[in-house]
């Protein structure tokens, strides 16, 4: 491939950009048929080759995007939050998804966008992987894609965005755990010096102190597990 010189090996991170105009991919077809902008906020592995992809949808009907995505056999979708023209969706995708393919090849998808029927994907390649091999393998598996650019960066961007973190936390906590955690935070339970005791938060929520302790400790453990389990 002439665009990527095989002799260049000095950069810590290679950033690869691809474009896709093929309507068989949901994020491309949705941007064209619904007339919206759809953008990847976070991508999290679920095991067995399946990934949860959190997309933001702007300037379009998110329910129409969900309906359109469900016509694709390899994609499951649901609306997480938002209104008519600004929403967060979750797609469960596996084989055939360009972002999943890049992830399996060793790249880190950072930007996946669909706008006006054109898809754009930007992925970062860590130093230990060969950007040329990943590019060639990706274009072989996704022949509809076109190589657009290669850039060099000094460090990897974090693969865990605030939106993705909130979506993952929402999926792990029970509704009651989330309610207790938010109430404790807003009341100043975690401030120093502490502005509100656990007993006071429990009273505000109409639950006993032991029940408050049970929920708050379970929520804290799940939160800490998310922070440290991927270290």
JSON list of N, CA and C in Angstrom, two decimals, residues 104-165:
[
{"chain": "A", "resi": 104, "resn": "UNK", "atom": "N", "xyz": [-10.51, -6.27, 17.01]},
{"chain": "A", "resi": 104, "resn": "UNK", "atom": "CA", "xyz": [-9.98, -7.63, 17.00]},
{"chain": "A", "resi": 104, "resn": "UNK", "atom": "C", "xyz": [-8.60, -7.70, 16.36]},
{"chain": "A", "resi": 105, "resn": "UNK", "atom": "N", "xyz": [-8.32, -6.78, 15.45]},
{"chain": "A", "resi": 105, "resn": "UNK", "atom": "CA", "xyz": [-7.02, -6.74, 14.78]},
{"chain": "A", "resi": 105, "resn": "UNK", "atom": "C", "xyz": [-5.95, -6.08, 15.64]},
{"chain": "A", "resi": 106, "resn": "UNK", "atom": "N", "xyz": [-6.36, -5.43, 16.72]},
{"chain": "A", "resi": 106, "resn": "UNK", "atom": "CA", "xyz": [-5.41, -4.80, 17.63]},
{"chain": "A", "resi": 106, "resn": "UNK", "atom": "C", "xyz": [-5.45, -3.29, 17.66]},
{"chain": "A", "resi": 107, "resn": "UNK", "atom": "N", "xyz": [-6.32, -2.67, 16.86]},
{"chain": "A", "resi": 107, "resn": "UNK", "atom": "CA", "xyz": [-6.45, -1.22, 16.86]},
{"chain": "A", "resi": 107, "resn": "UNK", "atom": "C", "xyz": [-7.50, -0.79, 17.89]},
{"chain": "A", "resi": 108, "resn": "UNK", "atom": "N", "xyz": [-7.47, 0.48, 18.26]},
{"chain": "A", "resi": 108, "resn": "UNK", "atom": "CA", "xyz": [-8.43, 1.02, 19.21]},
{"chain": "A", "resi": 108, "resn": "UNK", "atom": "C", "xyz": [-9.32, 2.04, 18.51]},
{"chain": "A", "resi": 109, "resn": "UNK", "atom": "N", "xyz": [-10.55, 1.68, 18.15]},
{"chain": "A", "resi": 109, "resn": "UNK", "atom": "CA", "xyz": [-11.46, 2.63, 17.50]},
{"chain": "A", "resi": 109, "resn": "UNK", "atom": "C", "xyz": [-11.72, 3.82, 18.42]},
{"chain": "A", "resi": 110, "resn": "UNK", "atom": "N", "xyz": [-11.46, 5.02, 17.93]},
{"chain": "A", "resi": 110, "resn": "UNK", "atom": "CA", "xyz": [-11.67, 6.22, 18.72]},
{"chain": "A", "resi": 110, "resn": "UNK", "atom": "C", "xyz": [-12.81, 7.06, 18.19]},
{"chain": "A", "resi": 111, "resn": "UNK", "atom": "N", "xyz": [-13.02, 7.06, 16.89]},
{"chain": "A", "resi": 111, "resn": "UNK", "atom": "CA", "xyz": [-14.09, 7.83, 16.28]},
{"chain": "A", "resi": 111, "resn": "UNK", "atom": "C", "xyz": [-14.81, 6.98, 15.24]},
{"chain": "A", "resi": 112, "resn": "UNK", "atom": "N", "xyz": [-16.11, 6.86, 15.39]},
{"chain": "A", "resi": 112, "resn": "UNK", "atom": "CA", "xyz": [-16.94, 6.20, 14.39]},
{"chain": "A", "resi": 112, "resn": "UNK", "atom": "C", "xyz": [-18.13, 7.11, 14.18]},
{"chain": "A", "resi": 113, "resn": "UNK", "atom": "N", "xyz": [-18.23, 7.70, 13.00]},
{"chain": "A", "resi": 113, "resn": "UNK", "atom": "CA", "xyz": [-19.25, 8.69, 12.74]},
{"chain": "A", "resi": 113, "resn": "UNK", "atom": "C", "xyz": [-20.00, 8.38, 11.45]},
{"chain": "A", "resi": 114, "resn": "UNK", "atom": "N", "xyz": [-21.26, 8.69, 11.45]},
{"chain": "A", "resi": 114, "resn": "UNK", "atom": "CA", "xyz": [-22.07, 8.63, 10.25]},
{"chain": "A", "resi": 114, "resn": "UNK", "atom": "C", "xyz": [-22.77, 9.96, 10.06]},
{"chain": "A", "resi": 115, "resn": "UNK", "atom": "N", "xyz": [-22.58, 10.57, 8.90]},
{"chain": "A", "resi": 115, "resn": "UNK", "atom": "CA", "xyz": [-23.17, 11.89, 8.67]},
{"chain": "A", "resi": 115, "resn": "UNK", "atom": "C", "xyz": [-23.45, 12.04, 7.18]},
{"chain": "A", "resi": 116, "resn": "UNK", "atom": "N", "xyz": [-24.74, 12.21, 6.85]},
{"chain": "A", "resi": 116, "resn": "UNK", "atom": "CA", "xyz": [-25.10, 12.39, 5.45]},
{"chain": "A", "resi": 116, "resn": "UNK", "atom": "C", "xyz": [-24.83, 11.20, 4.56]},
{"chain": "A", "resi": 117, "resn": "UNK", "atom": "N", "xyz": [-24.85, 10.00, 5.11]},
{"chain": "A", "resi": 117, "resn": "UNK", "atom": "CA", "xyz": [-24.62, 8.81, 4.31]},
{"chain": "A", "resi": 117, "resn": "UNK", "atom": "C", "xyz": [-23.16, 8.44, 4.13]},
{"chain": "A", "resi": 118, "resn": "UNK", "atom": "N", "xyz": [-22.28, 9.12, 4.84]},
{"chain": "A", "resi": 118, "resn": "UNK", "atom": "CA", "xyz": [-20.85, 8.83, 4.78]},
{"chain": "A", "resi": 118, "resn": "UNK", "atom": "C", "xyz": [-20.36, 8.45, 6.16]},
{"chain": "A", "resi": 119, "resn": "UNK", "atom": "N", "xyz": [-19.67, 7.32, 6.24]},
{"chain": "A", "resi": 119, "resn": "UNK", "atom": "CA", "xyz": [-19.12, 6.88, 7.51]},
{"chain": "A", "resi": 119, "resn": "UNK", "atom": "C", "xyz": [-17.64, 7.21, 7.60]},
{"chain": "A", "resi": 120, "resn": "UNK", "atom": "N", "xyz": [-17.21, 7.52, 8.80]},
{"chain": "A", "resi": 120, "resn": "UNK", "atom": "CA", "xyz": [-15.79, 7.84, 9.05]},
{"chain": "A", "resi": 120, "resn": "UNK", "atom": "C", "xyz": [-15.35, 7.09, 10.29]},
{"chain": "A", "resi": 121, "resn": "UNK", "atom": "N", "xyz": [-14.21, 6.41, 10.18]},
{"chain": "A", "resi": 121, "resn": "UNK", "atom": "CA", "xyz": [-13.67, 5.65, 11.30]},
{"chain": "A", "resi": 121, "resn": "UNK", "atom": "C", "xyz": [-12.22, 6.04, 11.52]},
{"chain": "A", "resi": 122, "resn": "UNK", "atom": "N", "xyz": [-11.89, 6.38, 12.76]},
{"chain": "A", "resi": 122, "resn": "UNK", "atom": "CA", "xyz": [-10.51, 6.68, 13.14]},
{"chain": "A", "resi": 122, "resn": "UNK", "atom": "C", "xyz": [-10.13, 5.72, 14.25]},
{"chain": "A", "resi": 123, "resn": "UNK", "atom": "N", "xyz": [-8.99, 5.06, 14.08]},
{"chain": "A", "resi": 123, "resn": "UNK", "atom": "CA", "xyz": [-8.52, 4.10, 15.07]},
{"chain": "A", "resi": 123, "resn": "UNK", "atom": "C", "xyz": [-7.05, 4.33, 15.35]},
{"chain": "A", "resi": 124, "resn": "UNK", "atom": "N", "xyz": [-6.65, 4.06, 16.58]},
{"chain": "A", "resi": 124, "resn": "UNK", "atom": "CA", "xyz": [-5.25, 4.19, 16.96]},
{"chain": "A", "resi": 124, "resn": "UNK", "atom": "C", "xyz": [-4.61, 2.82, 17.09]},
{"chain": "A", "resi": 125, "resn": "UNK", "atom": "N", "xyz": [-3.37, 2.74, 16.65]},
{"chain": "A", "resi": 125, "resn": "UNK", "atom": "CA", "xyz": [-2.62, 1.48, 16.67]},
{"chain": "A", "resi": 125, "resn": "UNK", "atom": "C", "xyz": [-1.47, 1.62, 17.65]},
{"chain": "A", "resi": 126, "resn": "UNK", "atom": "N", "xyz": [-1.48, 0.88, 18.76]},
{"chain": "A", "resi": 126, "resn": "UNK", "atom": "CA", "xyz": [-0.37, 0.94, 19.73]},
{"chain": "A", "resi": 126, "resn": "UNK", "atom": "C", "xyz": [0.95, 0.51, 19.08]},
{"chain": "A", "resi": 127, "resn": "UNK", "atom": "N", "xyz": [2.04, 0.89, 19.71]},
{"chain": "A", "resi": 127, "resn": "UNK", "atom": "CA", "xyz": [3.37, 0.67, 19.15]},
{"chain": "A", "resi": 127, "resn": "UNK", "atom": "C", "xyz": [3.66, -0.81, 18.89]},
{"chain": "A", "resi": 128, "resn": "UNK", "atom": "N", "xyz": [3.13, -1.70, 19.73]},
{"chain": "A", "resi": 128, "resn": "UNK", "atom": "CA", "xyz": [3.47, -3.11, 19.59]},
{"chain": "A", "resi": 128, "resn": "UNK", "atom": "C", "xyz": [2.81, -3.78, 18.38]},
{"chain": "A", "resi": 129, "resn": "UNK", "atom": "N", "xyz": [1.89, -3.07, 17.71]},
{"chain": "A", "resi": 129, "resn": "UNK", "atom": "CA", "xyz": [1.23, -3.63, 16.53]},
{"chain": "A", "resi": 129, "resn": "UNK", "atom": "C", "xyz": [1.69, -2.92, 15.27]},
{"chain": "A", "resi": 130, "resn": "UNK", "atom": "N", "xyz": [1.60, -3.63, 14.16]},
{"chain": "A", "resi": 130, "resn": "UNK", "atom": "CA", "xyz": [2.01, -3.10, 12.86]},
{"chain": "A", "resi": 130, "resn": "UNK", "atom": "C", "xyz": [0.81, -2.44, 12.17]},
{"chain": "A", "resi": 131, "resn": "UNK", "atom": "N", "xyz": [0.88, -1.13, 11.99]},
{"chain": "A", "resi": 131, "resn": "UNK", "atom": "CA", "xyz": [-0.23, -0.40, 11.38]},
{"chain": "A", "resi": 131, "resn": "UNK", "atom": "C", "xyz": [-0.49, -0.84, 9.95]},
{"chain": "A", "resi": 132, "resn": "UNK", "atom": "N", "xyz": [0.56, -1.20, 9.23]},
{"chain": "A", "resi": 132, "resn": "UNK", "atom": "CA", "xyz": [0.41, -1.62, 7.83]},
{"chain": "A", "resi": 132, "resn": "UNK", "atom": "C", "xyz": [-0.36, -2.93, 7.75]},
{"chain": "A", "resi": 133, "resn": "UNK", "atom": "N", "xyz": [0.01, -3.88, 8.61]},
{"chain": "A", "resi": 133, "resn": "UNK", "atom": "CA", "xyz": [-0.67, -5.18, 8.59]},
{"chain": "A", "resi": 133, "resn": "UNK", "atom": "C", "xyz": [-2.14, -5.04, 8.98]},
{"chain": "A", "resi": 134, "resn": "UNK", "atom": "N", "xyz": [-2.41, -4.19, 9.97]},
{"chain": "A", "resi": 134, "resn": "UNK", "atom": "CA", "xyz": [-3.79, -3.97, 10.40]},
{"chain": "A", "resi": 134, "resn": "UNK", "atom": "C", "xyz": [-4.60, -3.32, 9.29]},
{"chain": "A", "resi": 135, "resn": "UNK", "atom": "N", "xyz": [-4.00, -2.34, 8.61]},
{"chain": "A", "resi": 135, "resn": "UNK", "atom": "CA", "xyz": [-4.70, -1.67, 7.51]},
{"chain": "A", "resi": 135, "resn": "UNK", "atom": "C", "xyz": [-5.03, -2.64, 6.40]},
{"chain": "A", "resi": 136, "resn": "UNK", "atom": "N", "xyz": [-4.04, -3.44, 6.00]},
{"chain": "A", "resi": 136, "resn": "UNK", "atom": "CA", "xyz": [-4.27, -4.41, 4.92]},
{"chain": "A", "resi": 136, "resn": "UNK", "atom": "C", "xyz": [-5.33, -5.43, 5.29]},
{"chain": "A", "resi": 137, "resn": "UNK", "atom": "N", "xyz": [-5.25, -5.94, 6.54]},
{"chain": "A", "resi": 137, "resn": "UNK", "atom": "CA", "xyz": [-6.22, -6.95, 6.98]},
{"chain": "A", "resi": 137, "resn": "UNK", "atom": "C", "xyz": [-7.62, -6.36, 7.07]},
{"chain": "A", "resi": 138, "resn": "UNK", "atom": "N", "xyz": [-7.72, -5.12, 7.54]},
{"chain": "A", "resi": 138, "resn": "UNK", "atom": "CA", "xyz": [-9.03, -4.48, 7.66]},
{"chain": "A", "resi": 138, "resn": "UNK", "atom": "C", "xyz": [-9.67, -4.27, 6.28]},
{"chain": "A", "resi": 139, "resn": "UNK", "atom": "N", "xyz": [-8.90, -3.77, 5.33]},
{"chain": "A", "resi": 139, "resn": "UNK", "atom": "CA", "xyz": [-9.44, -3.53, 3.99]},
{"chain": "A", "resi": 139, "resn": "UNK", "atom": "C", "xyz": [-9.80, -4.82, 3.28]},
{"chain": "A", "resi": 140, "resn": "UNK", "atom": "N", "xyz": [-9.12, -5.90, 3.64]},
{"chain": "A", "resi": 140, "resn": "UNK", "atom": "CA", "xyz": [-9.47, -7.20, 3.06]},
{"chain": "A", "resi": 140, "resn": "UNK", "atom": "C", "xyz": [-10.80, -7.70, 3.62]},
{"chain": "A", "resi": 141, "resn": "UNK", "atom": "N", "xyz": [-11.04, -7.47, 4.91]},
{"chain": "A", "resi": 141, "resn": "UNK", "atom": "CA", "xyz": [-12.27, -7.93, 5.54]},
{"chain": "A", "resi": 141, "resn": "UNK", "atom": "C", "xyz": [-13.43, -6.96, 5.33]},
{"chain": "A", "resi": 142, "resn": "UNK", "atom": "N", "xyz": [-13.10, -5.68, 5.09]},
{"chain": "A", "resi": 142, "resn": "UNK", "atom": "CA", "xyz": [-14.13, -4.67, 4.83]},
{"chain": "A", "resi": 142, "resn": "UNK", "atom": "C", "xyz": [-13.80, -3.98, 3.51]},
{"chain": "A", "resi": 143, "resn": "UNK", "atom": "N", "xyz": [-14.04, -4.65, 2.40]},
{"chain": "A", "resi": 143, "resn": "UNK", "atom": "CA", "xyz": [-13.65, -4.09, 1.09]},
{"chain": "A", "resi": 143, "resn": "UNK", "atom": "C", "xyz": [-14.40, -2.81, 0.73]},
{"chain": "A", "resi": 144, "resn": "UNK", "atom": "N", "xyz": [-15.52, -2.54, 1.41]},
{"chain": "A", "resi": 144, "resn": "UNK", "atom": "CA", "xyz": [-16.27, -1.31, 1.13]},
{"chain": "A", "resi": 144, "resn": "UNK", "atom": "C", "xyz": [-15.56, -0.07, 1.68]},
{"chain": "A", "resi": 145, "resn": "UNK", "atom": "N", "xyz": [-14.62, -0.29, 2.61]},
{"chain": "A", "resi": 145, "resn": "UNK", "atom": "CA", "xyz": [-13.92, 0.84, 3.23]},
{"chain": "A", "resi": 145, "resn": "UNK", "atom": "C", "xyz": [-12.80, 1.34, 2.33]},
{"chain": "A", "resi": 146, "resn": "UNK", "atom": "N", "xyz": [-12.49, 2.60, 2.48]},
{"chain": "A", "resi": 146, "resn": "UNK", "atom": "CA", "xyz": [-11.37, 3.21, 1.77]},
{"chain": "A", "resi": 146, "resn": "UNK", "atom": "C", "xyz": [-10.41, 3.84, 2.77]},
{"chain": "A", "resi": 147, "resn": "UNK", "atom": "N", "xyz": [-9.10, 3.60, 2.54]},
{"chain": "A", "resi": 147, "resn": "UNK", "atom": "CA", "xyz": [-8.11, 4.21, 3.40]},
{"chain": "A", "resi": 147, "resn": "UNK", "atom": "C", "xyz": [-8.05, 5.70, 3.10]},
{"chain": "A", "resi": 148, "resn": "UNK", "atom": "N", "xyz": [-8.15, 6.53, 4.16]},
{"chain": "A", "resi": 148, "resn": "UNK", "atom": "CA", "xyz": [-8.20, 7.98, 3.96]},
{"chain": "A", "resi": 148, "resn": "UNK", "atom": "C", "xyz": [-6.94, 8.70, 4.42]},
{"chain": "A", "resi": 149, "resn": "UNK", "atom": "N", "xyz": [-6.37, 8.28, 5.55]},
{"chain": "A", "resi": 149, "resn": "UNK", "atom": "CA", "xyz": [-5.21, 9.01, 6.06]},
{"chain": "A", "resi": 149, "resn": "UNK", "atom": "C", "xyz": [-4.49, 8.21, 7.13]},
{"chain": "A", "resi": 150, "resn": "UNK", "atom": "N", "xyz": [-3.25, 8.57, 7.34]},
{"chain": "A", "resi": 150, "resn": "UNK", "atom": "CA", "xyz": [-2.45, 8.04, 8.44]},
{"chain": "A", "resi": 150, "resn": "UNK", "atom": "C", "xyz": [-1.79, 9.22, 9.14]},
{"chain": "A", "resi": 151, "resn": "UNK", "atom": "N", "xyz": [-1.87, 9.23, 10.47]},
{"chain": "A", "resi": 151, "resn": "UNK", "atom": "CA", "xyz": [-1.25, 10.28, 11.24]},
{"chain": "A", "resi": 151, "resn": "UNK", "atom": "C", "xyz": [-0.45, 9.67, 12.38]},
{"chain": "A", "resi": 152, "resn": "UNK", "atom": "N", "xyz": [0.49, 10.43, 12.90]},
{"chain": "A", "resi": 152, "resn": "UNK", "atom": "CA", "xyz": [1.30, 9.98, 14.02]},
{"chain": "A", "resi": 152, "resn": "UNK", "atom": "C", "xyz": [0.98, 10.82, 15.25]},
{"chain": "A", "resi": 153, "resn": "UNK", "atom": "N", "xyz": [0.79, 10.14, 16.38]},
{"chain": "A", "resi": 153, "resn": "UNK", "atom": "CA", "xyz": [0.52, 10.83, 17.64]},
{"chain": "A", "resi": 153, "resn": "UNK", "atom": "C", "xyz": [1.50, 10.33, 18.69]},
{"chain": "A", "resi": 154, "resn": "UNK", "atom": "N", "xyz": [1.59, 11.07, 19.78]},
{"chain": "A", "resi": 154, "resn": "UNK", "atom": "CA", "xyz": [2.59, 10.74, 20.80]},
{"chain": "A", "resi": 154, "resn": "UNK", "atom": "C", "xyz": [2.06, 9.78, 21.86]},
{"chain": "A", "resi": 155, "resn": "UNK", "atom": "N", "xyz": [0.75, 9.72, 22.04]},
{"chain": "A", "resi": 155, "resn": "UNK", "atom": "CA", "xyz": [0.20, 8.85, 23.07]},
{"chain": "A", "resi": 155, "resn": "UNK", "atom": "C", "xyz": [-1.22, 8.44, 22.73]},
{"chain": "A", "resi": 156, "resn": "UNK", "atom": "N", "xyz": [-1.64, 7.33, 23.31]},
{"chain": "A", "resi": 156, "resn": "UNK", "atom": "CA", "xyz": [-2.99, 6.84, 23.10]},
{"chain": "A", "resi": 156, "resn": "UNK", "atom": "C", "xyz": [-4.00, 7.70, 23.86]},
{"chain": "A", "resi": 157, "resn": "UNK", "atom": "N", "xyz": [-5.14, 7.93, 23.24]},
{"chain": "A", "resi": 157, "resn": "UNK", "atom": "CA", "xyz": [-6.24, 8.57, 23.96]},
{"chain": "A", "resi": 157, "resn": "UNK", "atom": "C", "xyz": [-6.92, 7.52, 24.82]},
{"chain": "A", "resi": 158, "resn": "UNK", "atom": "N", "xyz": [-7.54, 7.98, 25.92]},
{"chain": "A", "resi": 158, "resn": "UNK", "atom": "CA", "xyz": [-8.23, 7.02, 26.77]},
{"chain": "A", "resi": 158, "resn": "UNK", "atom": "C", "xyz": [-9.40, 6.39, 26.03]},
{"chain": "A", "resi": 159, "resn": "UNK", "atom": "N", "xyz": [-9.56, 5.04, 26.12]},
{"chain": "A", "resi": 159, "resn": "UNK", "atom": "CA", "xyz": [-10.67, 4.38, 25.44]},
{"chain": "A", "resi": 159, "resn": "UNK", "atom": "C", "xyz": [-11.94, 4.37, 26.25]},
{"chain": "A", "resi": 160, "resn": "UNK", "atom": "N", "xyz": [-11.98, 5.07, 27.40]},
{"chain": "A", "resi": 160, "resn": "UNK", "atom": "CA", "xyz": [-13.15, 5.02, 28.28]},
{"chain": "A", "resi": 160, "resn": "UNK", "atom": "C", "xyz": [-13.68, 6.43, 28.46]},
{"chain": "A", "resi": 161, "resn": "UNK", "atom": "N", "xyz": [-14.67, 6.81, 27.70]},
{"chain": "A", "resi": 161, "resn": "UNK", "atom": "CA", "xyz": [-15.22, 8.16, 27.78]},
{"chain": "A", "resi": 161, "resn": "UNK", "atom": "C", "xyz": [-16.20, 8.27, 28.94]},
{"chain": "A", "resi": 162, "resn": "UNK", "atom": "N", "xyz": [-16.53, 9.52, 29.29]},
{"chain": "A", "resi": 162, "resn": "UNK", "atom": "CA", "xyz": [-17.49, 9.75, 30.37]},
{"chain": "A", "resi": 162, "resn": "UNK", "atom": "C", "xyz": [-18.85, 9.14, 30.04]},
{"chain": "A", "resi": 163, "resn": "UNK", "atom": "N", "xyz": [-19.25, 9.28, 28.76]},
{"chain": "A", "resi": 163, "resn": "UNK", "atom": "CA", "xyz": [-20.54, 8.73, 28.35]},
{"chain": "A", "resi": 163, "resn": "UNK", "atom": "C", "xyz": [-20.55, 7.21, 28.49]},
{"chain": "A", "resi": 164, "resn": "UNK", "atom": "N", "xyz": [-19.48, 6.58, 28.03]},
{"chain": "A", "resi": 164, "resn": "UNK", "atom": "CA", "xyz": [-19.40, 5.13, 28.13]},
{"chain": "A", "resi": 164, "resn": "UNK", "atom": "C", "xyz": [-19.35, 4.65, 29.56]},
{"chain": "A", "resi": 165, "resn": "UNK", "atom": "N", "xyz": [-18.62, 5.39, 30.41]},
{"chain": "A", "resi": 165, "resn": "UNK", "atom": "CA", "xyz": [-18.53, 5.03, 31.81]},
{"chain": "A", "resi": 165, "resn": "UNK", "atom": "C", "xyz": [-19.89, 5.07, 32.47]}
]
